[in-house]
mmCIF file of C-alpha atoms in Angstrom:
data_model
loop_
_atom_site.group_PDB
_atom_site.id
_atom_site.type_symbol
_atom_site.label_atom_id
_atom_site.label_comp_id
_atom_site.label_asym_id
_atom_site.label_seq_id
_atom_site.Cartn_x
_atom_site.Cartn_y
_atom_site.Cartn_z
ATOM 1 C CA MET A 1015 -60.929 -18.045 -76.381
ATOM 2 C CA MET A 1016 -63.583 -20.543 -75.400
ATOM 3 C CA VAL A 1017 -62.958 -24.235 -75.946
ATOM 4 C CA LEU A 1018 -65.496 -26.949 -75.230
ATOM 5 C CA VAL A 1019 -63.774 -30.201 -74.247
ATOM 6 C CA THR A 1020 -65.631 -33.515 -74.201
ATOM 7 C CA TYR A 1021 -64.332 -36.978 -73.506
ATOM 8 C CA ASP A 1022 -65.307 -40.613 -73.289
ATOM 9 C CA ILE A 1023 -62.849 -42.843 -71.446
ATOM 10 C CA GLY A 1024 -62.896 -46.585 -72.046
ATOM 11 C CA PHE A 1025 -62.762 -49.092 -69.223
ATOM 12 C CA SER A 1026 -61.900 -52.185 -71.255
ATOM 13 C CA GLU A 1027 -58.572 -52.373 -69.491
ATOM 14 C CA GLY A 1028 -57.703 -51.650 -65.862
ATOM 15 C CA ALA A 1029 -56.265 -48.132 -66.158
ATOM 16 C CA GLY A 1030 -59.481 -46.494 -67.397
ATOM 17 C CA ALA A 1031 -60.608 -45.200 -64.004
ATOM 18 C CA ASN A 1032 -57.210 -43.645 -63.365
ATOM 19 C CA ARG A 1033 -57.192 -41.941 -66.792
ATOM 20 C CA LEU A 1034 -60.731 -40.688 -66.214
ATOM 21 C CA ARG A 1035 -59.716 -39.034 -62.924
ATOM 22 C CA ARG A 1036 -56.591 -37.515 -64.474
ATOM 23 C CA ILE A 1037 -58.451 -36.178 -67.537
ATOM 24 C CA ALA A 1038 -61.188 -34.688 -65.313
ATOM 25 C CA LYS A 1039 -58.606 -33.017 -63.053
ATOM 26 C CA VAL A 1040 -56.789 -31.411 -65.991
ATOM 27 C CA CYS A 1041 -60.130 -30.170 -67.331
ATOM 28 C CA LEU A 1042 -61.170 -28.804 -63.918
ATOM 29 C CA ASP A 1043 -57.827 -27.012 -63.653
ATOM 30 C CA ASN A 1044 -58.596 -25.239 -66.937
ATOM 31 C CA GLY A 1045 -62.357 -24.758 -66.983
ATOM 32 C CA VAL A 1046 -65.789 -25.456 -65.575
ATOM 33 C CA ARG A 1047 -67.735 -28.692 -65.804
ATOM 34 C CA ALA A 1048 -70.894 -28.125 -67.840
ATOM 35 C CA GLN A 1049 -71.907 -31.809 -67.746
ATOM 36 C CA TYR A 1050 -70.171 -34.971 -66.534
ATOM 37 C CA SER A 1051 -67.703 -35.223 -69.423
ATOM 38 C CA VAL A 1052 -68.103 -31.737 -70.876
ATOM 39 C CA PHE A 1053 -66.020 -28.727 -69.868
ATOM 40 C CA GLU A 1054 -66.188 -25.069 -70.872
ATOM 41 C CA CYS A 1055 -62.683 -23.613 -70.836
ATOM 42 C CA GLU A 1056 -61.691 -19.974 -71.338
ATOM 43 C CA VAL A 1057 -57.993 -20.065 -72.238
ATOM 44 C CA THR A 1058 -55.372 -18.113 -74.134
ATOM 45 C CA PRO A 1059 -53.830 -19.750 -77.203
ATOM 46 C CA ASP A 1060 -50.691 -20.606 -75.196
ATOM 47 C CA GLN A 1061 -52.743 -22.070 -72.348
ATOM 48 C CA TRP A 1062 -54.783 -24.044 -74.859
ATOM 49 C CA ALA A 1063 -51.677 -25.581 -76.422
ATOM 50 C CA ALA A 1064 -50.403 -26.780 -73.026
ATOM 51 C CA PHE A 1065 -53.868 -27.905 -71.853
ATOM 52 C CA LYS A 1066 -54.543 -29.870 -75.039
ATOM 53 C CA GLN A 1067 -51.144 -31.537 -74.911
ATOM 54 C CA SER A 1068 -51.747 -32.552 -71.277
ATOM 55 C CA LEU A 1069 -54.968 -34.287 -72.300
ATOM 56 C CA LEU A 1070 -53.344 -35.963 -75.297
ATOM 57 C CA ASP A 1071 -50.545 -37.221 -73.042
ATOM 58 C CA ILE A 1072 -53.070 -38.915 -70.730
ATOM 59 C CA TYR A 1073 -55.692 -40.451 -73.016
ATOM 60 C CA ASN A 1074 -55.416 -43.850 -74.713
ATOM 61 C CA PRO A 1075 -56.206 -43.479 -78.429
ATOM 62 C CA GLU A 1076 -57.166 -47.157 -78.624
ATOM 63 C CA THR A 1077 -60.008 -46.901 -76.081
ATOM 64 C CA ASP A 1078 -60.691 -43.204 -75.382
ATOM 65 C CA SER A 1079 -62.174 -40.298 -77.277
ATOM 66 C CA LEU A 1080 -61.393 -36.594 -76.902
ATOM 67 C CA ARG A 1081 -63.267 -33.857 -78.773
ATOM 68 C CA PHE A 1082 -62.333 -30.198 -78.844
ATOM 69 C CA TYR A 1083 -64.739 -27.510 -80.055
ATOM 70 C CA ILE A 1084 -62.978 -24.183 -80.553
ATOM 71 C CA LEU A 1085 -65.630 -21.496 -80.071
ATOM 72 C CA GLY A 1086 -63.208 -18.559 -80.160
ATOM 73 C CA LYS A 1087 -63.444 -15.153 -78.520
ATOM 74 C CA ASN A 1088 -67.057 -14.408 -79.481
ATOM 75 C CA TRP A 1089 -68.394 -17.597 -77.961
ATOM 76 C CA ARG A 1090 -71.291 -15.934 -76.128
ATOM 77 C CA HIS A 1091 -73.112 -15.633 -79.453
ATOM 78 C CA LYS A 1092 -72.552 -19.333 -80.152
ATOM 79 C CA VAL A 1093 -73.722 -20.857 -76.860
ATOM 80 C CA GLU A 1094 -77.370 -21.211 -75.920
ATOM 81 C CA HIS A 1095 -78.552 -22.938 -72.751
ATOM 82 C CA HIS A 1096 -81.991 -24.281 -71.820
ATOM 83 C CA GLY A 1097 -83.084 -26.524 -69.000
ATOM 84 C CA ALA A 1098 -82.999 -27.102 -65.296
ATOM 85 C CA LYS A 1099 -79.300 -26.745 -64.596
ATOM 86 C CA PRO A 1100 -78.556 -23.021 -64.540
ATOM 87 C CA ALA A 1101 -75.801 -21.830 -66.830
ATOM 88 C CA ILE A 1102 -72.842 -20.525 -64.878
ATOM 89 C CA ASP A 1103 -71.291 -17.390 -66.295
ATOM 90 C CA ILE A 1104 -67.809 -17.882 -64.913
ATOM 91 C CA PHE A 1105 -66.501 -15.134 -67.150
ATOM 92 C CA LYS A 1106 -68.820 -12.297 -66.076
ATOM 93 C CA ASP A 1107 -65.927 -10.517 -64.311
ATOM 94 C CA VAL A 1108 -63.697 -10.801 -67.380
ATOM 95 C CA LEU A 1109 -65.701 -8.287 -69.424
#
C-alpha cells in the first residue's frame, strides 16, 4: 500500500534538529522523498505499523506535526504530478 508521510518539526527547544534528522532517516529507510518533508512509501500493513510507530516514538507532540495519508494499493489512480521535478516511479519493477 502507498502511504504519504508529511511532517513539520518544531525548533522551539534544542532537540528539534536531532528529531528532524531521525524522522527523515526513518522516512528514507521506508520510502522516497517527494519534497523536503514529504515521503512516498510503499509498505505492507505490517511494515506500516512498525514504520508509523517508529515515527510516533521520535516526534514531540507538543511541537511537531505528523500527517499520514493512506492511499492504498490503487494509489496510481490517486496521484497526479505536474511541474519541473520529474516524478520518480520507484515501483515500476514491482508490477
